[in-house]
């Protein structure tokens, strides 16, 4: 079955380019021109991923993502005409999985969509059914489930993959390149600030369920898994 991708951008030319590239890669697209239409389309049928322009009029992409995260963990890839660091950080902290700046390469956009979709897909049980635990933090890769002290965590696909990378090597200090290698495949470049935003999101979500020591910063080196309530 082809993946269903919702494409929300107020520029019809951009929508056409994105839809053409994604459909050429074997996906099915559903284009919409504004944020309200995006939310209505998601309500009618949940897509596998949303490509979401930040700069749409009336209801921008950040507000769409904020409302979406109240009821859904569907992966979100943000688009923006501005290469502003604050835009990237806000988008990722709202729950976005990745960020692409206009003008963009359609091939890179398709590659990033594929990476997110692979991470969002639960691993087949026969390949990876091993549960990972550290302190009171538990991840079940086969069912893509995470919990702390029995409380469910709502993680994006990228956040889940990053946390899984830490639990696979709980005693190691991981630099930014290693952290993102857990979440992104191939030669996709990811900025250091993007890594920091994902780590900050993971920390915040764990703190919300009582885990204040999830990921520690080792200054000048990278990050390591904390005690996680042990």
XYZ file of C-alpha atoms in Angstrom:
230
model
C 0.000 0.000 0.000
C 1.386 3.454 -0.881
C 1.975 5.947 1.895
C -0.590 8.750 2.113
C 1.028 12.188 2.403
C -0.861 15.398 3.144
C 0.822 18.434 1.541
C -0.210 21.804 3.004
C 1.190 24.915 1.306
C -0.519 28.079 0.096
C 1.682 28.240 -3.033
C 0.107 26.069 -5.785
C 3.435 25.788 -7.619
C 5.180 24.435 -4.512
C 2.319 22.004 -3.884
C 2.613 20.759 -7.455
C 6.389 20.223 -7.187
C 6.089 18.361 -3.878
C 3.196 16.178 -5.014
C 4.928 15.312 -8.277
C 8.139 14.294 -6.468
C 6.339 12.231 -3.835
C 4.059 10.504 -6.340
C 7.057 9.708 -8.532
C 8.498 7.976 -5.445
C 5.346 5.819 -5.197
C 3.378 7.781 -2.610
C -0.174 9.113 -2.758
C -0.613 12.824 -2.050
C -3.467 15.010 -0.834
C -2.740 18.729 -1.404
C -4.446 21.508 0.565
C -3.906 25.280 0.458
C -4.284 26.369 4.100
C -4.062 25.286 7.714
C -7.795 24.906 8.335
C -8.133 22.656 5.286
C -5.171 20.608 6.526
C -6.817 19.928 9.888
C -10.116 19.053 8.209
C -8.377 16.651 5.826
C -6.543 14.955 8.718
C -9.839 14.619 10.590
C -11.382 12.854 7.585
C -8.439 10.544 6.992
C -5.229 10.274 9.004
C -2.224 10.508 6.658
C 1.076 8.713 7.160
C 2.928 12.046 7.149
C 2.178 15.768 6.792
C 4.344 18.158 4.766
C 3.469 21.478 6.389
C 4.441 24.991 5.292
C 5.155 27.265 8.257
C 4.309 30.509 6.444
C 0.691 29.907 5.441
C -1.704 32.871 5.975
C -4.465 32.926 8.614
C -3.443 29.691 10.372
C 0.285 29.069 9.988
C 2.008 25.708 10.074
C 3.145 26.061 13.681
C -0.436 26.536 14.869
C -1.603 23.607 12.733
C 1.080 21.412 14.323
C 0.189 22.609 17.827
C -3.470 21.650 17.316
C -2.514 18.408 15.602
C -0.281 17.319 18.480
C -3.249 17.576 20.851
C -4.752 14.517 19.209
C -2.240 12.863 16.886
C 1.410 11.750 16.639
C 1.415 11.743 12.828
C 4.905 12.705 11.565
C 5.336 16.308 10.381
C 7.932 17.681 7.976
C 8.019 21.494 8.090
C 8.723 23.763 5.103
C 9.762 27.396 5.421
C 10.849 30.175 3.084
C 13.056 31.561 5.870
C 16.261 29.886 7.007
C 15.842 31.287 10.500
C 17.140 29.245 13.407
C 14.189 30.315 15.561
C 11.790 28.877 12.952
C 13.575 25.529 13.002
C 13.656 25.402 16.788
C 9.997 26.402 17.147
C 8.939 23.868 14.543
C 10.795 21.019 16.194
C 9.659 22.030 19.676
C 6.054 22.053 18.452
C 6.521 18.377 17.632
C 7.837 18.451 14.071
C 10.092 15.620 12.939
C 12.198 17.525 10.435
C 12.582 20.862 8.649
C 13.324 21.788 5.028
C 14.076 25.324 3.827
C 12.776 26.729 0.544
C 14.058 26.606 -2.124
C 14.628 22.884 -1.661
C 15.729 19.909 -3.697
C 12.714 17.648 -4.392
C 15.037 14.642 -4.133
C 16.199 15.710 -0.677
C 12.624 16.294 0.439
C 11.643 12.789 -0.728
C 14.695 11.347 1.059
C 13.746 13.069 4.315
C 10.135 11.912 4.012
C 11.321 8.328 3.482
C 13.579 8.506 6.538
C 10.739 9.734 8.743
C 8.353 7.091 7.394
C 10.867 4.317 8.061
C 11.334 5.518 11.616
C 7.582 5.775 12.161
C 7.002 2.192 11.015
C 7.148 -0.344 13.875
C 9.886 -2.894 13.430
C 8.709 -6.405 12.500
C 8.566 -8.589 15.574
C 10.831 -11.216 14.081
C 13.533 -8.584 13.536
C 13.374 -6.635 16.787
C 11.121 -7.675 19.632
C 13.647 -6.919 22.370
C 12.431 -4.524 25.028
C 14.954 -1.904 26.129
C 14.978 -0.683 29.730
C 17.070 1.703 31.808
C 16.003 2.715 35.289
C 12.239 3.177 35.044
C 12.354 4.028 31.336
C 11.177 1.316 28.930
C 11.047 1.168 25.126
C 9.387 -1.579 23.078
C 10.705 -1.120 19.506
C 8.404 -3.739 17.984
C 5.278 -1.857 19.073
C 6.907 1.594 18.999
C 5.827 2.136 22.613
C 7.664 4.066 25.328
C 6.887 4.556 29.000
C 8.393 5.862 32.222
C 7.338 4.254 35.484
C 4.320 2.838 33.661
C 3.277 6.217 32.218
C 3.021 6.286 28.422
C 5.260 8.676 26.485
C 4.035 10.290 23.277
C 7.152 10.518 21.098
C 7.597 11.418 17.456
C 9.310 8.840 15.262
C 12.596 10.752 15.360
C 12.457 11.203 19.149
C 11.756 7.491 19.613
C 14.740 6.539 17.442
C 17.056 8.929 19.297
C 15.977 7.567 22.678
C 16.367 4.018 21.407
C 19.951 4.870 20.418
C 20.676 6.019 23.968
C 19.115 2.936 25.558
C 21.128 0.665 23.267
C 24.320 2.227 24.699
C 23.368 3.507 28.168
C 26.945 3.903 29.442
C 28.256 5.750 26.364
C 28.623 9.467 25.738
C 27.229 10.133 22.242
C 28.238 13.109 20.123
C 25.682 14.910 17.975
C 26.619 12.981 14.833
C 26.076 9.661 16.600
C 22.777 10.816 18.084
C 21.379 11.773 14.696
C 22.735 8.633 13.046
C 20.247 6.830 15.295
C 17.415 8.728 13.654
C 18.473 9.576 10.105
C 19.760 7.255 7.406
C 21.987 8.020 4.451
C 23.842 11.264 3.857
C 21.159 13.656 5.076
C 22.715 16.690 6.780
C 21.148 17.722 10.083
C 22.228 20.894 11.896
C 23.537 20.726 15.454
C 20.703 22.955 16.657
C 18.222 20.441 15.258
C 19.825 17.770 17.449
C 19.576 20.049 20.482
C 15.882 20.739 19.784
C 15.061 17.028 19.628
C 16.990 16.383 22.862
C 15.163 19.280 24.538
C 11.802 17.858 23.444
C 12.660 14.402 24.783
C 13.761 15.876 28.108
C 10.556 17.911 28.395
C 8.309 14.936 27.654
C 10.105 12.768 30.193
C 10.079 15.541 32.796
C 6.309 15.808 32.335
C 5.937 12.214 33.586
C 8.394 12.606 36.466
C 11.787 11.821 34.912
C 14.037 14.828 35.540
C 17.345 13.115 34.720
C 16.656 11.552 31.310
C 19.560 12.836 29.217
C 22.664 14.543 30.573
C 24.853 17.006 28.680
C 28.578 16.272 28.708
C 29.979 19.679 27.799
C 32.280 19.705 24.818
C 31.510 16.069 23.999
C 27.809 15.299 23.635
C 25.064 13.558 25.623
C 24.545 10.451 27.710
C 21.588 8.693 29.252
C 20.847 9.733 32.829
C 19.757 7.479 35.681
C 16.109 7.694 34.564
C 14.773 7.322 38.067
C 16.972 4.347 38.952
